[in-house]
mmCIF file of C-alpha atoms and ligand atoms in Angstrom:
data_model
loop_
_atom_site.group_PDB
_atom_site.id
_atom_site.type_symbol
_atom_site.label_atom_id
_atom_site.label_comp_id
_atom_site.label_asym_id
_atom_site.label_seq_id
_atom_site.Cartn_x
_atom_site.Cartn_y
_atom_site.Cartn_z
ATOM 1 C CA MET A 1453 18.764 -15.602 -33.322
ATOM 2 C CA GLU A 1454 18.649 -12.169 -31.994
ATOM 3 C CA ILE A 1455 16.340 -10.257 -34.468
ATOM 4 C CA LYS A 1456 17.751 -6.502 -35.159
ATOM 5 C CA GLU A 1457 14.931 -4.217 -35.204
ATOM 6 C CA ILE A 1458 14.418 -1.295 -37.918
ATOM 7 C CA ILE A 1459 12.996 1.391 -35.753
ATOM 8 C CA LEU A 1460 10.729 3.786 -37.532
ATOM 9 C CA GLU A 1461 13.223 6.943 -37.400
ATOM 10 C CA GLU A 1462 15.556 4.357 -39.525
ATOM 11 C CA LEU A 1463 12.913 3.422 -41.615
ATOM 12 C CA THR A 1464 13.264 4.018 -45.688
ATOM 13 C CA PRO A 1465 9.813 2.624 -46.676
ATOM 14 C CA LYS A 1466 11.030 2.401 -50.798
ATOM 15 C CA LYS A 1467 14.255 1.165 -49.808
ATOM 16 C CA PHE A 1468 12.626 -1.684 -47.572
ATOM 17 C CA ILE A 1469 9.918 -2.522 -49.993
ATOM 18 C CA GLU A 1470 13.100 -2.666 -52.477
ATOM 19 C CA GLU A 1471 15.115 -5.219 -50.566
ATOM 20 C CA LYS A 1472 12.341 -7.184 -49.371
ATOM 21 C CA VAL A 1473 10.928 -8.079 -52.909
ATOM 22 C CA LYS A 1474 14.453 -8.663 -54.209
ATOM 23 C CA ASP A 1475 15.065 -11.234 -51.060
ATOM 24 C CA ILE A 1476 11.437 -12.992 -51.568
ATOM 25 C CA SER A 1477 12.224 -13.210 -55.173
ATOM 26 C CA SER A 1478 15.407 -15.002 -54.445
ATOM 27 C CA LYS A 1479 14.424 -17.116 -51.944
ATOM 28 C CA VAL A 1480 11.396 -18.388 -53.471
ATOM 29 C CA GLY A 1481 13.031 -19.044 -56.956
ATOM 30 C CA SER A 1482 10.743 -20.903 -59.193
ATOM 31 C CA ASN A 1483 8.945 -22.435 -56.590
ATOM 32 C CA PHE A 1484 5.203 -21.549 -55.622
ATOM 33 C CA ALA A 1485 4.382 -19.942 -52.112
ATOM 34 C CA ILE A 1486 1.169 -19.181 -50.420
ATOM 35 C CA ASN A 1487 0.077 -16.632 -47.902
ATOM 36 C CA ALA A 1488 -3.349 -16.169 -45.537
ATOM 37 C CA LEU A 1489 -4.661 -12.486 -45.858
ATOM 38 C CA SER A 1490 -7.026 -11.321 -42.743
ATOM 39 C CA GLY A 1491 -7.027 -7.835 -43.984
ATOM 40 C CA GLY A 1492 -5.090 -6.611 -41.013
ATOM 41 C CA VAL A 1493 -1.994 -4.325 -41.997
ATOM 42 C CA ASP A 1494 0.421 -6.873 -41.418
ATOM 43 C CA SER A 1495 -1.083 -9.589 -43.595
ATOM 44 C CA SER A 1496 -1.910 -6.926 -46.000
ATOM 45 C CA VAL A 1497 1.465 -5.547 -46.329
ATOM 46 C CA VAL A 1498 2.936 -9.012 -46.676
ATOM 47 C CA THR A 1499 0.457 -9.868 -49.711
ATOM 48 C CA MET A 1500 1.465 -6.835 -51.511
ATOM 49 C CA LEU A 1501 5.318 -7.508 -51.333
ATOM 50 C CA GLY A 1502 4.661 -11.066 -51.878
ATOM 51 C CA HIS A 1503 2.571 -10.333 -55.156
ATOM 52 C CA GLU A 1504 5.255 -7.714 -56.114
ATOM 53 C CA ALA A 1505 7.892 -10.330 -56.031
ATOM 54 C CA LEU A 1506 6.124 -13.193 -57.104
ATOM 55 C CA GLY A 1507 3.336 -12.517 -59.358
ATOM 56 C CA ALA A 1508 1.449 -15.546 -59.996
ATOM 57 C CA LYS A 1509 3.483 -17.880 -58.335
ATOM 58 C CA LEU A 1510 1.948 -16.754 -54.974
ATOM 59 C CA LYS A 1511 -1.472 -17.706 -54.083
ATOM 60 C CA THR A 1512 -3.317 -15.555 -51.228
ATOM 61 C CA TYR A 1513 -6.214 -16.983 -49.121
ATOM 62 C CA PHE A 1514 -8.580 -15.644 -46.745
ATOM 63 C CA ILE A 1515 -9.384 -18.390 -43.974
ATOM 64 C CA ASP A 1516 -12.867 -17.798 -43.196
ATOM 65 C CA ASN A 1517 -12.291 -19.659 -39.308
ATOM 66 C CA GLY A 1518 -15.987 -18.712 -38.458
ATOM 67 C CA LEU A 1519 -14.473 -16.149 -35.604
ATOM 68 C CA MET A 1520 -13.747 -12.851 -37.731
ATOM 69 C CA ARG A 1521 -15.882 -9.912 -37.796
ATOM 70 C CA GLU A 1522 -19.098 -9.408 -39.515
ATOM 71 C CA GLY A 1523 -19.038 -9.353 -43.035
ATOM 72 C CA GLU A 1524 -15.376 -9.417 -43.013
ATOM 73 C CA PRO A 1525 -14.351 -12.150 -45.527
ATOM 74 C CA GLU A 1526 -16.159 -10.817 -48.326
ATOM 75 C CA HIS A 1527 -14.941 -6.766 -47.145
ATOM 76 C CA VAL A 1528 -11.461 -7.734 -47.242
ATOM 77 C CA VAL A 1529 -12.175 -9.897 -50.767
ATOM 78 C CA SER A 1530 -13.447 -6.932 -52.407
ATOM 79 C CA ILE A 1531 -10.658 -4.322 -51.634
ATOM 80 C CA TYR A 1532 -8.225 -6.385 -52.662
ATOM 81 C CA LYS A 1533 -10.394 -7.196 -55.742
ATOM 82 C CA ASN A 1534 -9.768 -3.380 -56.016
ATOM 83 C CA LEU A 1535 -6.326 -3.599 -55.694
ATOM 84 C CA GLY A 1536 -5.955 -6.266 -58.593
ATOM 85 C CA VAL A 1537 -5.044 -9.247 -56.291
ATOM 86 C CA ASN A 1538 -7.242 -12.226 -56.209
ATOM 87 C CA VAL A 1539 -7.926 -13.703 -52.800
ATOM 88 C CA GLU A 1540 -9.932 -17.120 -52.332
ATOM 89 C CA ILE A 1541 -11.866 -17.654 -49.473
ATOM 90 C CA ILE A 1542 -11.802 -21.051 -47.753
ATOM 91 C CA ASP A 1543 -14.572 -22.229 -45.448
ATOM 92 C CA ALA A 1544 -12.969 -23.288 -42.450
ATOM 93 C CA LYS A 1545 -15.438 -22.667 -39.773
ATOM 94 C CA LYS A 1546 -16.122 -26.422 -38.810
ATOM 95 C CA VAL A 1547 -12.385 -26.944 -38.056
ATOM 96 C CA PHE A 1548 -12.013 -24.233 -36.035
ATOM 97 C CA PHE A 1549 -15.122 -24.637 -33.848
ATOM 98 C CA ASP A 1550 -14.569 -28.672 -33.636
ATOM 99 C CA ALA A 1551 -10.770 -27.642 -32.200
ATOM 100 C CA LEU A 1552 -12.237 -25.209 -30.043
ATOM 101 C CA LYS A 1553 -14.553 -27.455 -28.481
ATOM 102 C CA ASN A 1554 -14.396 -27.968 -24.467
ATOM 103 C CA VAL A 1555 -11.304 -25.757 -24.230
ATOM 104 C CA THR A 1556 -11.709 -23.228 -21.941
ATOM 105 C CA ASP A 1557 -7.343 -22.574 -20.942
ATOM 106 C CA PRO A 1558 -6.413 -19.417 -22.488
ATOM 107 C CA GLU A 1559 -3.309 -20.860 -24.068
ATOM 108 C CA GLU A 1560 -5.045 -23.702 -24.833
ATOM 109 C CA LYS A 1561 -7.287 -21.781 -27.056
ATOM 110 C CA ARG A 1562 -4.682 -20.306 -28.683
ATOM 111 C CA GLU A 1563 -3.039 -23.385 -29.413
ATOM 112 C CA ALA A 1564 -6.098 -24.730 -30.715
ATOM 113 C CA VAL A 1565 -6.510 -21.672 -33.090
ATOM 114 C CA THR A 1566 -2.888 -21.955 -34.056
ATOM 115 C CA SER A 1567 -2.911 -25.847 -35.075
ATOM 116 C CA SER A 1568 -5.938 -25.398 -36.923
ATOM 117 C CA PHE A 1569 -4.365 -22.686 -38.981
ATOM 118 C CA TYR A 1570 -0.831 -24.661 -39.468
ATOM 119 C CA LYS A 1571 -1.681 -28.084 -39.756
ATOM 120 C CA ASN A 1572 -5.415 -28.615 -41.021
ATOM 121 C CA VAL A 1573 -5.762 -25.621 -42.862
ATOM 122 C CA PHE A 1574 -2.113 -24.548 -44.416
ATOM 123 C CA GLY A 1575 -1.143 -27.906 -44.332
ATOM 124 C CA LYS A 1576 -3.501 -28.783 -47.181
ATOM 125 C CA LEU A 1577 -3.300 -25.867 -49.280
ATOM 126 C CA VAL A 1578 0.174 -25.894 -49.223
ATOM 127 C CA LYS A 1579 -0.002 -29.696 -50.765
ATOM 128 C CA ASN A 1580 -2.823 -28.635 -53.077
ATOM 129 C CA ASN A 1581 -0.399 -25.719 -54.588
ATOM 130 C CA ASN A 1582 2.673 -27.853 -54.471
ATOM 131 C CA ALA A 1583 4.100 -24.956 -52.501
ATOM 132 C CA LYS A 1584 7.332 -24.821 -50.762
ATOM 133 C CA TYR A 1585 6.479 -21.216 -48.723
ATOM 134 C CA LEU A 1586 4.251 -19.713 -46.661
ATOM 135 C CA PHE A 1587 4.453 -15.811 -46.266
ATOM 136 C CA GLN A 1588 3.160 -14.376 -42.730
ATOM 137 C CA GLY A 1589 2.895 -10.855 -41.305
ATOM 138 C CA THR A 1590 4.760 -11.730 -37.865
ATOM 139 C CA ILE A 1591 6.056 -8.339 -36.330
ATOM 140 C CA LEU A 1592 8.647 -7.754 -33.839
ATOM 141 C CA THR A 1593 5.846 -7.392 -31.113
ATOM 142 C CA ASP A 1594 4.687 -10.850 -31.701
ATOM 143 C CA VAL A 1595 7.953 -12.537 -31.060
ATOM 144 C CA ASP A 1596 8.898 -10.516 -28.087
ATOM 145 C CA GLU A 1597 5.535 -11.112 -26.230
ATOM 146 C CA THR A 1598 5.407 -15.030 -26.767
ATOM 147 C CA VAL A 1599 9.129 -15.625 -26.260
ATOM 148 C CA ALA A 1600 8.429 -13.292 -22.686
ATOM 149 C CA GLY A 1601 5.897 -16.015 -22.180
ATOM 150 C CA ILE A 1602 3.136 -13.256 -21.648
ATOM 151 C CA LYS A 1603 0.881 -14.807 -24.475
ATOM 152 C CA ARG A 1604 1.758 -17.203 -27.233
ATOM 153 C CA GLN A 1605 1.030 -15.414 -30.645
ATOM 154 C CA HIS A 1606 -0.793 -17.525 -32.916
ATOM 155 C CA ASN A 1607 2.069 -17.167 -35.782
ATOM 156 C CA VAL A 1608 5.364 -17.729 -34.017
ATOM 157 C CA PHE A 1609 7.403 -20.671 -33.648
ATOM 158 C CA GLU A 1610 11.166 -20.594 -34.936
ATOM 159 C CA GLN A 1611 11.651 -18.335 -31.577
ATOM 160 C CA LEU A 1612 10.553 -21.024 -29.413
ATOM 161 C CA GLY A 1613 12.275 -23.888 -31.169
ATOM 162 C CA ILE A 1614 9.896 -24.856 -33.610
ATOM 163 C CA ASP A 1615 10.816 -25.826 -36.936
ATOM 164 C CA PRO A 1616 8.025 -25.424 -39.344
ATOM 165 C CA GLU A 1617 9.616 -27.578 -42.060
ATOM 166 C CA GLU A 1618 9.635 -30.375 -39.446
ATOM 167 C CA ALA A 1619 6.294 -29.471 -37.557
ATOM 168 C CA PHE A 1620 3.994 -28.793 -40.882
ATOM 169 C CA GLY A 1621 5.947 -29.518 -43.898
ATOM 170 C CA TYR A 1622 6.877 -26.046 -45.462
ATOM 171 C CA LYS A 1623 9.154 -23.086 -44.867
ATOM 172 C CA ILE A 1624 7.786 -19.734 -43.074
ATOM 173 C CA LEU A 1625 8.922 -16.653 -44.484
ATOM 174 C CA GLU A 1626 8.523 -13.459 -42.238
ATOM 175 C CA PRO A 1627 9.259 -10.525 -44.235
ATOM 176 C CA LEU A 1628 8.497 -7.764 -41.461
ATOM 177 C CA VAL A 1629 9.834 -9.400 -38.579
ATOM 178 C CA GLN A 1630 12.210 -6.620 -37.806
ATOM 179 C CA LEU A 1631 9.429 -4.041 -37.563
ATOM 180 C CA ARG A 1632 6.563 -3.107 -35.305
ATOM 181 C CA LYS A 1633 3.264 -1.667 -36.001
ATOM 182 C CA PRO A 1634 3.989 2.118 -36.905
ATOM 183 C CA ALA A 1635 6.898 0.905 -39.272
ATOM 184 C CA VAL A 1636 4.791 -1.543 -40.927
ATOM 185 C CA ARG A 1637 1.937 1.054 -41.402
ATOM 186 C CA GLU A 1638 4.284 3.253 -43.230
ATOM 187 C CA VAL A 1639 5.406 0.595 -45.590
ATOM 188 C CA GLY A 1640 1.850 -0.392 -46.226
ATOM 189 C CA LYS A 1641 1.224 3.326 -47.213
ATOM 190 C CA ALA A 1642 4.381 3.310 -49.670
ATOM 191 C CA LEU A 1643 3.176 0.399 -51.109
ATOM 192 C CA GLY A 1644 -0.507 2.259 -52.154
ATOM 193 C CA LEU A 1645 -2.793 0.302 -49.671
ATOM 194 C CA PRO A 1646 -5.779 2.121 -49.263
ATOM 195 C CA GLU A 1647 -5.547 4.238 -45.592
ATOM 196 C CA GLU A 1648 -8.455 2.115 -44.401
ATOM 197 C CA ILE A 1649 -5.954 -0.611 -44.301
ATOM 198 C CA TYR A 1650 -2.603 0.830 -43.403
ATOM 199 C CA ASN A 1651 -4.325 2.628 -40.616
ATOM 200 C CA ARG A 1652 -6.359 -0.354 -39.243
ATOM 201 C CA PRO A 1653 -6.749 -1.152 -35.787
ATOM 202 C CA PRO A 1654 -5.066 -4.226 -34.859
ATOM 203 C CA PHE A 1655 -7.143 -7.457 -34.634
ATOM 204 C CA PRO A 1656 -5.356 -10.549 -32.939
ATOM 205 C CA GLY A 1657 -5.126 -13.647 -35.098
ATOM 206 C CA PRO A 1658 -7.046 -15.516 -33.140
ATOM 207 C CA ALA A 1659 -9.551 -12.953 -33.950
ATOM 208 C CA LEU A 1660 -12.808 -13.087 -31.510
ATOM 209 C CA ALA A 1661 -11.939 -16.149 -29.926
ATOM 210 C CA ALA A 1662 -9.386 -13.956 -27.990
ATOM 211 C CA ARG A 1663 -12.634 -11.876 -27.249
ATOM 212 C CA VAL A 1664 -14.573 -14.865 -25.212
ATOM 213 C CA ILE A 1665 -13.925 -15.895 -22.145
ATOM 214 C CA GLY A 1666 -13.950 -19.499 -21.533
ATOM 215 C CA GLU A 1667 -15.179 -22.032 -24.208
ATOM 216 C CA VAL A 1668 -15.356 -20.487 -27.746
ATOM 217 C CA SER A 1669 -18.980 -21.699 -29.459
ATOM 218 C CA PRO A 1670 -20.452 -20.399 -32.384
ATOM 219 C CA GLU A 1671 -23.204 -18.565 -30.451
ATOM 220 C CA LYS A 1672 -21.013 -16.945 -28.138
ATOM 221 C CA ILE A 1673 -18.980 -15.694 -31.260
ATOM 222 C CA GLU A 1674 -22.270 -14.356 -32.385
ATOM 223 C CA THR A 1675 -22.766 -12.350 -29.291
ATOM 224 C CA VAL A 1676 -19.249 -10.697 -28.915
ATOM 225 C CA ARG A 1677 -19.488 -9.988 -33.131
ATOM 226 C CA LYS A 1678 -22.426 -8.260 -32.890
ATOM 227 C CA ALA A 1679 -20.863 -6.111 -29.782
ATOM 228 C CA THR A 1680 -17.685 -5.674 -31.754
ATOM 229 C CA VAL A 1681 -20.073 -4.101 -34.609
ATOM 230 C CA ILE A 1682 -21.335 -1.522 -32.225
ATOM 231 C CA VAL A 1683 -18.147 -0.733 -30.343
ATOM 232 C CA GLU A 1684 -16.345 -0.356 -33.700
ATOM 233 C CA GLU A 1685 -18.960 2.196 -34.810
ATOM 234 C CA GLU A 1686 -19.176 4.078 -32.087
ATOM 235 C CA LEU A 1687 -15.351 4.283 -31.275
ATOM 236 C CA LYS A 1688 -13.752 4.811 -34.785
ATOM 237 C CA ASN A 1689 -13.420 8.590 -34.665
ATOM 238 C CA SER A 1690 -12.066 8.150 -31.157
ATOM 239 C CA GLY A 1691 -8.411 8.296 -32.611
ATOM 240 C CA ALA A 1692 -7.562 5.419 -30.131
ATOM 241 C CA PHE A 1693 -5.110 2.896 -31.056
ATOM 242 C CA GLN A 1694 -7.253 -0.169 -30.732
ATOM 243 C CA TYR A 1695 -11.123 -0.692 -29.237
ATOM 244 C CA LEU A 1696 -12.870 -4.009 -28.397
ATOM 245 C CA ALA A 1697 -15.496 -5.910 -27.011
ATOM 246 C CA ILE A 1698 -14.985 -8.820 -24.904
ATOM 247 C CA LEU A 1699 -17.776 -11.467 -23.701
ATOM 248 C CA HIS A 1700 -17.380 -12.606 -20.110
ATOM 249 C CA GLU A 1701 -17.942 -16.131 -18.993
ATOM 250 C CA ASP A 1702 -20.000 -15.320 -15.712
ATOM 251 C CA LYS A 1703 -23.623 -14.621 -16.193
ATOM 252 C CA VAL A 1704 -24.816 -11.550 -13.922
ATOM 253 C CA THR A 1705 -28.615 -10.993 -12.848
ATOM 254 C CA GLY A 1706 -30.312 -8.065 -14.434
ATOM 255 C CA ILE A 1707 -33.829 -6.970 -15.018
ATOM 256 C CA ARG A 1708 -36.119 -7.608 -18.341
ATOM 257 C CA ASP A 1709 -39.579 -6.100 -18.372
ATOM 258 C CA GLY A 1710 -39.790 -6.486 -14.988
ATOM 259 C CA ASN A 1711 -38.341 -9.685 -14.836
ATOM 260 C CA ARG A 1712 -35.337 -11.490 -13.589
ATOM 261 C CA ASP A 1713 -32.654 -12.030 -16.314
ATOM 262 C CA PHE A 1714 -29.920 -13.860 -15.432
ATOM 263 C CA GLY A 1715 -27.500 -12.392 -18.573
ATOM 264 C CA SER A 1716 -24.545 -12.068 -20.029
ATOM 265 C CA GLN A 1717 -21.603 -9.589 -19.796
ATOM 266 C CA ILE A 1718 -19.333 -7.641 -22.036
ATOM 267 C CA GLU A 1719 -16.535 -5.531 -21.257
ATOM 268 C CA ILE A 1720 -15.528 -2.593 -23.316
ATOM 269 C CA ARG A 1721 -11.700 -1.935 -23.632
ATOM 270 C CA CYS A 1722 -10.540 1.346 -25.529
ATOM 271 C CA TRP A 1723 -6.616 1.820 -25.539
ATOM 272 C CA GLU A 1724 -4.054 4.501 -26.230
ATOM 273 C CA SER A 1725 -0.649 2.881 -27.268
ATOM 274 C CA LYS A 1726 2.026 3.624 -29.734
ATOM 275 C CA ASP A 1727 2.990 -0.360 -30.277
ATOM 276 C CA ALA A 1728 1.014 -2.422 -28.253
ATOM 277 C CA ARG A 1729 3.736 -2.826 -25.622
ATOM 278 C CA THR A 1730 2.044 -0.866 -22.873
ATOM 279 C CA GLY A 1731 -1.372 1.012 -23.152
ATOM 280 C CA SER A 1732 -3.723 2.971 -21.117
ATOM 281 C CA PRO A 1733 -7.605 3.152 -21.373
ATOM 282 C CA THR A 1734 -8.792 6.110 -23.327
ATOM 283 C CA ARG A 1735 -10.615 8.527 -20.995
ATOM 284 C CA LEU A 1736 -13.526 8.177 -22.912
ATOM 285 C CA SER A 1737 -16.761 10.655 -22.015
ATOM 286 C CA TYR A 1738 -19.496 9.349 -20.085
ATOM 287 C CA ASP A 1739 -21.934 10.286 -23.118
ATOM 288 C CA ILE A 1740 -20.007 8.020 -25.381
ATOM 289 C CA LEU A 1741 -19.825 5.070 -22.678
ATOM 290 C CA GLU A 1742 -23.868 5.277 -21.950
ATOM 291 C CA ARG A 1743 -24.544 5.113 -25.776
ATOM 292 C CA LEU A 1744 -22.325 1.997 -25.690
ATOM 293 C CA ALA A 1745 -24.000 0.366 -22.626
ATOM 294 C CA GLU A 1746 -27.628 1.321 -24.139
ATOM 295 C CA ARG A 1747 -27.199 0.107 -27.677
ATOM 296 C CA ILE A 1748 -25.497 -3.160 -26.744
ATOM 297 C CA THR A 1749 -28.372 -4.100 -23.989
ATOM 298 C CA THR A 1750 -30.945 -3.197 -26.620
ATOM 299 C CA GLU A 1751 -29.499 -4.568 -29.505
ATOM 300 C CA ILE A 1752 -28.051 -7.747 -28.047
ATOM 301 C CA PRO A 1753 -30.821 -8.758 -25.348
ATOM 302 C CA LYS A 1754 -29.081 -11.248 -23.717
ATOM 303 C CA VAL A 1755 -26.625 -8.762 -22.415
ATOM 304 C CA VAL A 1756 -27.861 -6.965 -19.151
ATOM 305 C CA SER A 1757 -24.470 -5.793 -17.863
ATOM 306 C CA VAL A 1758 -21.595 -3.474 -19.947
ATOM 307 C CA THR A 1759 -18.250 -2.513 -18.140
ATOM 308 C CA TYR A 1760 -15.244 -0.398 -19.235
ATOM 309 C CA ASN A 1761 -12.088 -1.643 -18.263
ATOM 310 C CA ILE A 1762 -10.021 1.056 -16.603
ATOM 311 C CA THR A 1763 -6.610 -0.890 -16.042
ATOM 312 C CA LYS A 1764 -3.649 -0.005 -17.790
ATOM 313 C CA LYS A 1765 -1.323 -2.280 -19.440
ATOM 314 C CA PRO A 1766 0.631 -3.900 -17.816
ATOM 315 C CA PRO A 1767 -0.924 -5.464 -15.847
ATOM 316 C CA SER A 1768 -4.068 -5.801 -18.122
ATOM 317 C CA THR A 1769 -3.381 -6.869 -21.753
ATOM 318 C CA ILE A 1770 -4.911 -5.402 -24.746
ATOM 319 C CA GLU A 1771 -6.712 -8.518 -25.142
ATOM 320 C CA ALA A 1772 -8.517 -10.719 -22.748
ATOM 321 C CA VAL A 1773 -7.399 -14.467 -23.492
HETATM 322 P P1 XMP B 790 -1.953 -8.286 -26.106
HETATM 323 O O1 XMP B 790 -3.342 -9.027 -25.675
HETATM 324 O O2 XMP B 790 -0.819 -9.059 -25.777
HETATM 325 O O3 XMP B 790 -1.846 -7.555 -27.347
HETATM 326 O O4 XMP B 790 -1.813 -6.901 -24.962
HETATM 327 C C1 XMP B 790 -0.810 -6.658 -27.934
HETATM 328 C C2 XMP B 790 -1.332 -6.343 -29.576
HETATM 329 O O5 XMP B 790 -1.480 -7.975 -30.274
HETATM 330 C C3 XMP B 790 -2.575 -8.158 -30.656
HETATM 331 N N1 XMP B 790 -2.702 -9.557 -30.596
HETATM 332 C C4 XMP B 790 -2.246 -10.232 -31.397
HETATM 333 N N2 XMP B 790 -1.840 -10.576 -32.799
HETATM 334 N N3 XMP B 790 -1.665 -12.653 -33.205
HETATM 335 C C5 XMP B 790 -1.565 -11.610 -33.566
HETATM 336 O O6 XMP B 790 -1.131 -11.494 -34.445
HETATM 337 C C6 XMP B 790 -2.011 -13.095 -31.606
HETATM 338 O O7 XMP B 790 -2.117 -13.932 -31.341
HETATM 339 C C7 XMP B 790 -2.513 -12.023 -30.663
HETATM 340 N N4 XMP B 790 -2.723 -11.576 -29.393
HETATM 341 C C8 XMP B 790 -2.959 -10.187 -29.230
HETATM 342 C C9 XMP B 790 -3.165 -7.199 -30.019
HETATM 343 O O8 XMP B 790 -5.057 -7.602 -30.508
HETATM 344 C C10 XMP B 790 -2.838 -6.238 -29.443
HETATM 345 O O9 XMP B 790 -2.607 -5.271 -30.650
#
């Protein structure tokens, strides 16, 4: 079924919110629903819409898949506490790392994360809560890229001919599927979310697993997590659409303390984009690039090489996996 886009110029956030709240209440009726909050703008907007519509009939979880950024679970939960929304953290690290073991193909990695979320983790949560519905923040760009066969976004099913009720035993509701990122941000602002949330740079569903080339392990995630802290600190005032660190699979020869050191490589990407469909690298100054290289190779001693991606999307994509 063709999804009718609501373009930014045609969006009236207050009206959109009213309509979605009404729609969610009538669809869910007296049943229970759950949703997972990652702290990104899409899942945040869904959480607020859901709570406005369903109140105590919606239970919100943060799935700690072990692939999130430094301190992210606790930080997200505390923001929502201030907004009056109770979020429970589910420790699912083992499920995800087990599923990712020995998997190197990018699409298989995405599939491993997807099935861990939907079959293993949500499957159980839905049962335990006696819920009939799962809410999620799929947006139109996720659908486009999946249907075009570019990347299997972790949250797209029906458009691929997968019936979630048959596959996982529950219905999925996607109130944002007609919107793209800039429109979602406007709705988030109108819902009273803090700017830190409604203007948050995008972060992919497979989280840091999308930023490790080759097999994902807790150790590699830790390396890319540390690099991510540095990249986000240094580029947060760049005004860029998105900035990230990628851990390469290949090692290269470096020198440490006068000795040969066969070490890891980190690639930095920083994007100018409106809606992630196309993008071009930010023309960062050499001072910033040098500081990034200096900090990453000093603070993460196993890294001996830092590169900056200068390729546009297309042919590059924003994430590496
Ligand atoms: P790519 O890498 O396809 O990314 O150029 C386009 C935008 O989508 C984000 N991204 C994802 N978001 N689930 C998501 O919710 C995913 O599986 C996923 N993969 C990529 C990416 O960060 C960028 O903003």
